[in-house]
Coordinates of C-alpha atoms in Angstrom, one line a residue:
Chain A
M1 CA -30.3 -6.7 -37.6
E2 CA -26.9 -5.1 -37.3
I3 CA -26.0 -7.2 -34.2
K4 CA -27.0 -10.4 -36.0
I5 CA -24.4 -9.7 -38.7
V6 CA -21.6 -9.2 -36.2
R7 CA -22.5 -12.4 -34.5
D8 CA -22.3 -14.3 -37.8
V9 CA -18.9 -12.8 -38.5
L10 CA -17.7 -14.0 -35.0
E11 CA -19.2 -17.5 -35.5
A12 CA -17.5 -17.9 -38.8
N13 CA -14.2 -16.7 -37.3
D14 CA -14.6 -19.2 -34.4
Q15 CA -15.1 -22.1 -36.8
L16 CA -12.0 -21.2 -38.8
A17 CA -10.0 -20.7 -35.6
E18 CA -10.9 -24.3 -34.6
S19 CA -9.7 -25.5 -37.9
I20 CA -6.4 -23.6 -37.4
R21 CA -5.9 -25.3 -34.0
K22 CA -6.5 -28.7 -35.5
R23 CA -4.0 -27.9 -38.3
L24 CA -1.4 -26.8 -35.7
N25 CA -2.0 -29.9 -33.6
R26 CA -1.5 -32.2 -36.6
A27 CA 1.8 -30.4 -37.3
G28 CA 2.9 -30.5 -33.6
V29 CA 3.1 -26.7 -33.4
R30 CA 2.0 -24.5 -30.5
M31 CA 0.7 -21.0 -31.2
F32 CA 0.4 -18.1 -28.8
N33 CA -1.4 -14.8 -29.5
I34 CA 0.1 -11.7 -27.9
M35 CA -2.1 -8.7 -27.3
S36 CA -1.8 -5.3 -25.7
S37 CA -2.3 -1.6 -26.1
P38 CA -0.1 0.2 -28.6
G39 CA 3.3 0.8 -27.2
S40 CA 3.3 -1.7 -24.4
G41 CA 6.6 -3.2 -25.8
K42 CA 5.4 -6.3 -27.5
T43 CA 8.0 -6.2 -30.3
T44 CA 10.9 -5.5 -27.9
L45 CA 9.7 -8.4 -25.7
L46 CA 9.8 -10.6 -28.8
E47 CA 13.3 -9.4 -29.7
K48 CA 14.5 -10.5 -26.3
L49 CA 12.4 -13.6 -25.8
I50 CA 13.0 -15.3 -29.1
P51 CA 16.7 -15.8 -28.6
I52 CA 16.0 -17.4 -25.2
L53 CA 13.4 -19.7 -26.7
R54 CA 15.7 -20.6 -29.6
G55 CA 18.4 -21.4 -27.0
R56 CA 16.0 -24.1 -25.7
G57 CA 16.0 -25.7 -29.1
L58 CA 12.6 -24.4 -30.4
R59 CA 12.1 -23.5 -34.0
I60 CA 10.0 -20.3 -34.0
G61 CA 8.0 -18.3 -36.5
V62 CA 6.3 -14.9 -35.9
I63 CA 3.1 -13.4 -37.3
E64 CA 3.2 -9.6 -37.1
G65 CA -0.2 -7.8 -37.3
D66 CA -0.4 -4.1 -38.0
I67 CA -2.9 -1.9 -39.8
T68 CA -0.1 -0.6 -42.0
T69 CA 3.8 -0.6 -42.2
T70 CA 6.2 -3.6 -41.8
R71 CA 8.2 -1.9 -39.0
D72 CA 7.7 -4.6 -36.5
A73 CA 8.4 -7.4 -38.9
E74 CA 11.7 -5.6 -39.9
R75 CA 12.7 -5.6 -36.2
I76 CA 12.2 -9.3 -36.0
Q77 CA 13.9 -10.1 -39.3
P78 CA 17.5 -9.8 -37.9
L79 CA 16.7 -12.8 -35.6
D80 CA 16.7 -14.8 -38.8
I81 CA 13.5 -16.7 -38.3
P82 CA 10.4 -16.8 -40.5
V83 CA 8.2 -13.7 -40.2
A84 CA 4.8 -13.1 -41.9
Q85 CA 3.5 -9.6 -41.8
I86 CA -0.2 -9.1 -42.0
N87 CA -1.4 -5.5 -42.8
T88 CA -5.1 -5.2 -42.1
E89 CA -5.4 -2.1 -44.2
P90 CA -6.4 -3.9 -47.4
F91 CA -9.2 -5.5 -45.3
G92 CA -10.5 -2.1 -44.3
G93 CA -8.1 -1.2 -41.5
D94 CA -9.2 -3.9 -39.2
C95 CA -8.4 -3.3 -35.5
H96 CA -7.6 -7.0 -34.9
L97 CA -6.3 -10.2 -36.6
G98 CA -9.1 -12.6 -37.6
A99 CA -8.6 -16.3 -38.2
E100 CA -9.0 -15.6 -42.0
V101 CA -5.7 -13.8 -42.1
I102 CA -3.9 -16.2 -39.7
W103 CA -4.6 -19.2 -42.0
P104 CA -2.6 -17.9 -45.0
A105 CA 0.1 -16.5 -42.7
L106 CA 0.7 -20.0 -41.5
D107 CA 1.3 -21.1 -45.1
Q108 CA 3.8 -18.3 -45.5
L109 CA 5.7 -19.3 -42.4
G110 CA 5.9 -23.0 -43.4
I111 CA 4.7 -24.5 -40.1
E112 CA 6.1 -28.0 -41.0
Q113 CA 9.5 -26.6 -40.0
L114 CA 8.4 -25.0 -36.7
D115 CA 7.6 -25.8 -33.1
L116 CA 6.2 -22.5 -32.0
V117 CA 4.4 -19.6 -33.6
L118 CA 4.0 -16.2 -31.8
I119 CA 1.4 -13.8 -33.1
E120 CA 1.9 -10.1 -32.3
N121 CA -1.6 -8.8 -32.7
V122 CA -2.7 -5.2 -33.6
G123 CA -2.1 -2.9 -30.6
N124 CA -5.6 -2.6 -29.2
L125 CA -7.1 -3.7 -25.8
V126 CA -10.6 -4.0 -27.3
C127 CA -11.3 -5.7 -30.6
P128 CA -8.5 -8.4 -30.7
A129 CA -10.0 -10.0 -27.6
E130 CA -13.2 -10.7 -29.5
F131 CA -11.6 -12.7 -32.3
D132 CA -10.1 -16.2 -31.7
T133 CA -7.0 -16.5 -33.8
G134 CA -6.7 -20.3 -33.5
A135 CA -3.9 -19.9 -30.9
H136 CA -3.6 -22.3 -28.0
A137 CA -3.4 -19.5 -25.5
N138 CA -3.6 -15.7 -25.3
L139 CA -1.1 -13.4 -23.6
V140 CA -1.8 -9.8 -22.6
I141 CA 1.1 -7.4 -22.1
L142 CA 0.5 -4.4 -19.8
S143 CA 3.0 -1.7 -19.5
V144 CA 3.3 -0.2 -16.0
T145 CA 3.1 3.2 -17.7
E146 CA -0.5 2.5 -18.5
G147 CA -1.5 2.7 -14.9
E148 CA -3.3 0.3 -12.5
D149 CA -6.9 0.3 -13.8
K150 CA -6.7 -1.2 -17.3
P151 CA -7.8 -4.8 -16.3
L152 CA -11.0 -3.3 -14.9
K153 CA -11.7 -1.1 -17.9
Y154 CA -10.9 -3.7 -20.5
P155 CA -12.2 -6.8 -18.8
L156 CA -12.8 -9.0 -21.9
M157 CA -9.1 -8.8 -22.8
F158 CA -8.1 -10.1 -19.4
R159 CA -10.9 -12.7 -19.4
V160 CA -9.6 -14.4 -22.7
C161 CA -5.9 -14.5 -21.7
Q162 CA -4.0 -17.2 -19.8
L163 CA -0.9 -15.2 -19.1
A164 CA -0.6 -11.5 -18.2
V165 CA 2.9 -9.8 -18.4
I166 CA 3.3 -6.6 -16.4
H167 CA 6.0 -5.1 -18.6
K168 CA 8.5 -2.2 -18.4
T169 CA 9.0 -2.7 -14.7
D170 CA 12.3 -0.8 -15.0
L171 CA 10.2 2.3 -15.1
L172 CA 8.4 1.7 -11.8
P173 CA 10.8 4.0 -9.8
Y174 CA 9.6 6.9 -11.9
L175 CA 5.8 6.2 -11.7
D176 CA 3.0 6.4 -9.1
V177 CA 2.0 2.9 -10.0
D178 CA 1.9 -0.2 -7.7
P179 CA 2.3 -3.5 -9.6
E180 CA 0.6 -5.2 -6.7
R181 CA -2.6 -3.2 -7.4
I182 CA -2.3 -4.1 -11.1
E183 CA -2.1 -7.7 -10.1
T184 CA -5.1 -7.4 -7.8
H185 CA -7.2 -5.9 -10.6
I186 CA -6.2 -8.6 -13.0
R187 CA -7.3 -11.3 -10.5
Q188 CA -10.6 -9.5 -9.9
I189 CA -11.3 -10.1 -13.6
R190 CA -9.6 -13.6 -13.9
P191 CA -8.6 -15.2 -10.6
E192 CA -6.7 -18.0 -12.2
M193 CA -4.5 -15.8 -14.4
T194 CA -0.8 -16.4 -14.3
V195 CA 0.8 -13.0 -13.8
L196 CA 4.5 -12.4 -14.5
R197 CA 6.6 -9.2 -14.2
A198 CA 9.2 -8.4 -16.8
S199 CA 11.5 -5.7 -18.2
S200 CA 12.8 -6.2 -21.7
K201 CA 15.3 -3.4 -21.0
S202 CA 16.9 -5.1 -17.9
G203 CA 16.1 -8.6 -19.0
S204 CA 14.4 -9.4 -15.7
G205 CA 11.5 -11.9 -15.8
L206 CA 12.1 -13.0 -19.4
T207 CA 13.2 -16.6 -18.6
A208 CA 10.0 -17.0 -16.6
I209 CA 8.0 -16.1 -19.6
A210 CA 9.9 -18.6 -21.8
D211 CA 9.4 -21.3 -19.1
W212 CA 5.7 -20.6 -19.1
L213 CA 5.4 -20.8 -22.9
I214 CA 7.4 -24.1 -23.0
A215 CA 5.4 -25.6 -20.1
F216 CA 2.0 -24.6 -21.5
K217 CA -0.1 -27.6 -22.4
G218 CA -3.7 -26.4 -22.5
N219 CA -6.4 -28.3 -24.3
D220 CA -5.7 -29.5 -27.9
Chain B
M1 CA -21.9 -7.2 -48.7
E2 CA -20.3 -6.9 -45.3
I3 CA -18.3 -3.8 -46.3
K4 CA -21.5 -2.2 -47.6
I5 CA -23.1 -2.6 -44.2
V6 CA -20.1 -1.0 -42.4
R7 CA -20.3 1.9 -44.9
D8 CA -24.0 2.5 -44.1
V9 CA -23.2 2.5 -40.4
L10 CA -20.4 5.1 -41.0
E11 CA -22.7 7.2 -43.2
A12 CA -25.5 7.2 -40.6
N13 CA -22.9 8.2 -38.0
D14 CA -21.6 11.1 -40.1
Q15 CA -25.1 12.5 -40.6
L16 CA -25.9 12.4 -36.9
A17 CA -22.4 14.0 -36.1
E18 CA -23.3 16.9 -38.4
S19 CA -26.6 17.4 -36.6
I20 CA -24.6 17.4 -33.3
R21 CA -22.3 20.1 -34.6
K22 CA -25.3 22.3 -35.6
R23 CA -26.9 21.8 -32.2
L24 CA -23.6 22.8 -30.5
N25 CA -23.2 25.8 -32.8
R26 CA -26.7 27.0 -32.0
A27 CA -25.9 26.7 -28.3
G28 CA -22.5 28.5 -28.7
V29 CA -20.7 25.4 -27.4
R30 CA -17.3 24.1 -28.6
M31 CA -16.7 20.3 -28.4
F32 CA -13.3 18.5 -28.6
N33 CA -12.8 14.8 -28.9
I34 CA -9.7 13.4 -27.1
M35 CA -8.4 10.1 -28.3
S36 CA -5.4 7.9 -27.5
S37 CA -4.1 4.4 -26.6
P38 CA -5.2 3.1 -23.2
G39 CA -3.0 4.5 -20.5
S40 CA -1.7 7.6 -22.3
G41 CA -2.9 9.8 -19.4
K42 CA -6.1 11.3 -20.9
T43 CA -7.9 11.5 -17.6
T44 CA -4.9 12.9 -15.7
L45 CA -4.5 15.5 -18.4
L46 CA -8.2 16.5 -18.0
E47 CA -7.8 16.7 -14.2
K48 CA -5.1 19.2 -14.7
L49 CA -6.4 21.0 -17.7
I50 CA -10.0 21.7 -16.5
P51 CA -9.0 23.9 -13.6
I52 CA -6.9 26.0 -16.0
L53 CA -9.7 26.3 -18.5
R54 CA -12.2 27.2 -15.7
G55 CA -9.8 29.8 -14.5
R56 CA -10.2 31.4 -18.0
G57 CA -14.0 31.7 -17.3
L58 CA -15.1 28.7 -19.3
R59 CA -18.0 26.5 -18.2
I60 CA -17.0 22.9 -19.0
G61 CA -18.7 19.6 -19.3
V62 CA -17.0 16.2 -19.8
I63 CA -18.2 13.1 -21.6
E64 CA -16.3 10.0 -20.4
G65 CA -16.3 7.0 -22.8
D66 CA -15.4 3.5 -21.5
I67 CA -16.4 0.0 -22.3
T68 CA -17.2 -0.6 -18.6
T69 CA -16.7 1.1 -15.2
T70 CA -17.2 4.7 -14.2
R71 CA -13.6 5.1 -12.9
D72 CA -12.7 8.0 -15.1
A73 CA -15.9 9.9 -14.5
E74 CA -15.4 9.4 -10.7
R75 CA -11.9 11.1 -11.1
I76 CA -13.5 14.1 -12.9
Q77 CA -16.4 14.4 -10.4
P78 CA -14.4 16.2 -7.6
L79 CA -13.8 19.0 -10.1
D80 CA -17.5 19.8 -9.6
I81 CA -18.5 20.0 -13.3
P82 CA -21.1 18.1 -15.2
V83 CA -19.9 14.6 -16.3
A84 CA -21.7 12.1 -18.5
Q85 CA -20.4 8.6 -18.4
I86 CA -21.0 6.4 -21.5
N87 CA -20.4 2.7 -21.1
T88 CA -20.4 1.1 -24.5
E89 CA -20.8 -2.4 -23.0
P90 CA -24.6 -2.4 -23.3
F91 CA -24.1 -1.6 -27.0
G92 CA -21.9 -4.7 -27.4
G93 CA -18.6 -3.5 -26.0
D94 CA -18.0 -0.9 -28.7
C95 CA -14.4 0.1 -29.1
H96 CA -15.4 3.8 -29.9
L97 CA -18.0 6.4 -29.2
G98 CA -20.4 6.9 -32.0
A99 CA -22.5 10.0 -32.6
E100 CA -25.6 8.1 -31.4
V101 CA -24.2 8.0 -27.8
I102 CA -22.9 11.5 -27.8
W103 CA -26.3 13.0 -28.6
P104 CA -28.0 11.8 -25.4
A105 CA -24.9 12.6 -23.4
L106 CA -25.2 16.2 -24.4
D107 CA -28.8 16.2 -23.0
Q108 CA -27.4 14.8 -19.7
L109 CA -24.7 17.5 -19.5
G110 CA -27.2 20.4 -20.2
I111 CA -25.2 22.2 -22.8
E112 CA -27.3 25.4 -22.5
Q113 CA -25.2 26.1 -19.4
L114 CA -21.8 25.3 -21.0
D115 CA -19.1 26.8 -23.2
L116 CA -16.9 23.8 -23.8
V117 CA -17.5 20.0 -23.9
L118 CA -14.5 17.6 -23.7
I119 CA -15.0 14.0 -24.8
E120 CA -12.6 11.4 -23.4
N121 CA -13.0 8.6 -26.0
V122 CA -12.4 4.9 -25.4
G123 CA -8.7 4.2 -25.2
N124 CA -7.9 2.9 -28.7
L125 CA -5.8 4.2 -31.6
V126 CA -7.9 2.4 -34.2
C127 CA -11.7 2.5 -34.2
P128 CA -12.4 5.9 -32.6
A129 CA -10.7 7.6 -35.5
E130 CA -13.3 6.2 -37.9
F131 CA -16.3 7.7 -36.1
D132 CA -17.1 11.4 -36.2
T133 CA -18.5 12.3 -32.7
G134 CA -19.7 15.7 -33.8
A135 CA -16.8 17.5 -32.1
H136 CA -15.3 20.6 -33.7
A137 CA -11.8 19.2 -33.5
N138 CA -10.0 16.0 -32.5
L139 CA -7.0 15.6 -30.2
V140 CA -4.7 12.7 -30.0
I141 CA -2.6 12.1 -26.9
L142 CA 0.6 10.1 -27.3
S143 CA 2.6 9.0 -24.3
V144 CA 6.3 9.1 -24.8
T145 CA 6.4 5.6 -23.3
E146 CA 4.6 4.3 -26.4
G147 CA 7.7 4.8 -28.5
E148 CA 8.4 6.8 -31.7
D149 CA 6.5 4.9 -34.4
K150 CA 2.8 5.0 -33.5
P151 CA 1.9 7.8 -35.9
L152 CA 3.2 5.6 -38.8
K153 CA 1.4 2.5 -37.5
Y154 CA -1.9 4.2 -36.8
P155 CA -2.0 6.8 -39.5
L156 CA -5.8 7.4 -39.7
M157 CA -5.8 8.5 -36.0
F158 CA -3.3 11.2 -36.8
R159 CA -4.9 12.1 -40.1
V160 CA -8.2 13.0 -38.4
C161 CA -6.7 15.1 -35.5
Q162 CA -5.9 18.8 -35.4
L163 CA -3.8 18.7 -32.3
A164 CA -1.3 16.1 -31.1
V165 CA -0.1 16.2 -27.5
I166 CA 3.2 14.3 -26.7
H167 CA 2.5 13.4 -23.1
K168 CA 4.4 12.2 -20.0
T169 CA 7.5 14.1 -21.1
D170 CA 8.7 13.9 -17.5
L171 CA 9.6 10.2 -18.3
L172 CA 11.9 11.1 -21.2
P173 CA 15.1 10.9 -19.1
Y174 CA 14.3 7.2 -18.5
L175 CA 13.4 6.1 -22.0
D176 CA 15.3 5.6 -25.3
V177 CA 12.7 7.9 -27.1
D178 CA 13.4 11.1 -29.0
P179 CA 10.3 13.4 -29.0
E180 CA 11.8 15.1 -32.2
R181 CA 11.4 11.8 -34.0
I182 CA 7.8 11.4 -32.8
E183 CA 7.1 14.8 -34.1
T184 CA 8.7 14.0 -37.5
H185 CA 6.6 10.9 -37.8
I186 CA 3.4 12.9 -36.9
R187 CA 4.2 15.4 -39.7
Q188 CA 4.9 12.6 -42.2
I189 CA 1.2 11.7 -41.7
R190 CA -0.2 15.2 -41.2
P191 CA 2.2 18.0 -42.0
E192 CA -0.2 20.7 -40.7
M193 CA -0.7 19.2 -37.3
T194 CA -0.1 21.3 -34.2
V195 CA 2.1 19.3 -31.9
L196 CA 2.5 20.3 -28.2
R197 CA 4.6 18.6 -25.5
A198 CA 3.2 18.2 -22.0
S199 CA 3.6 16.5 -18.6
S200 CA 0.5 16.4 -16.4
K201 CA 2.8 15.4 -13.6
S202 CA 5.1 18.5 -13.8
G203 CA 2.5 20.7 -15.3
S204 CA 4.7 21.7 -18.2
G205 CA 2.9 22.5 -21.5
L206 CA -0.6 22.5 -20.0
T207 CA -1.3 26.2 -20.5
A208 CA -0.3 25.9 -24.2
I209 CA -3.0 23.2 -24.6
A210 CA -5.5 25.4 -22.9
D211 CA -4.5 28.3 -25.2
W212 CA -4.9 26.1 -28.2
L213 CA -8.4 25.0 -27.2
I214 CA -9.6 28.5 -26.5
A215 CA -8.1 29.9 -29.7
F216 CA -9.5 27.1 -31.9
K217 CA -12.0 28.4 -34.4
G218 CA -12.3 25.8 -37.2
N219 CA -15.3 25.5 -39.5
D220 CA -18.7 25.7 -38.0

């Protein structure tokens, strides 16, 4: 009984996510959903990536998802681009962004004026993977400080993503972590995954991420 | 309608958690529930902490929670103590350990022969905070690599815990992170929280955690 209800929620979400993708396609907008553990550096990555993407002539909007606070949105605001903050607390402290909160956030952003929407999902390697946001592709950010085994322990997250970013590589000299092994574990779960390494602190690898986002075509 | 169902699930969980605490009290066993983001170093902390606790004459059992894999349990096994691995995947990939999986895990451990049970919950700062496991106290582990703002962004997790461990302090020289500010943010959410700093790599702070666990009385 209980499982049936969850399935209905997921089915309803998937239908709305499809409508979101159609809406984005009509407007000529690409949307990417960025997921990770808490503290993997998603917001810092956005702070560094957005100026690069803007330099390529793209008009960008950001949807920030958090249970509570507008801290991440406030960090994006100085970049002077449209930001919509979703707090899932009024919805019961949801651990993910569902399509039902993305739809009104797109209204807030005004997608007619945009080329690209980046979603920063709630920091969580479990639940966000289960809910299609309507994005064209999913990204997972994995900080090297999280160790080598996360792809094996959170396989669904890696199964639903098209790009994995191994982040905070500037910290590798101080850790007993081998990025090769992280990459091997990612490919055990999803052999066709694009894996990029980056450090938002040093700037290394950021243009490769921008290139990937711009080149991404996927299925409309 | 949907919210009502979730509430019923939480109520049923809370009742079973109370039964677990009574069962533990009858057996003279203390149980602690350890929660955190993925990759905060929970398993490494257990690897270092358990020998210290055993040196104080405590008989320890561990419950390992993961969506899939037995990797963490395999790391605890060489310590030669009872370990029960819960994989939440058969239950639908649950993002937390509910009381209904803790009860049979206690049977597997054989609590009559134990003084202390340590639960390593699923790596997640959201859902595990909502589900009482029947433990006598909750611990949250926060790696310094996760930044300073997590207590503000995941307040429920910090509200339900009695001890916060600021972990991986050996990495502080390489980060723009001030542990004082982490502590300030923790106390904004829960002023009475005990906050300890530790590095499982250097060993610093581990005996203070052991002392806290041994001294913990709480309400039976």
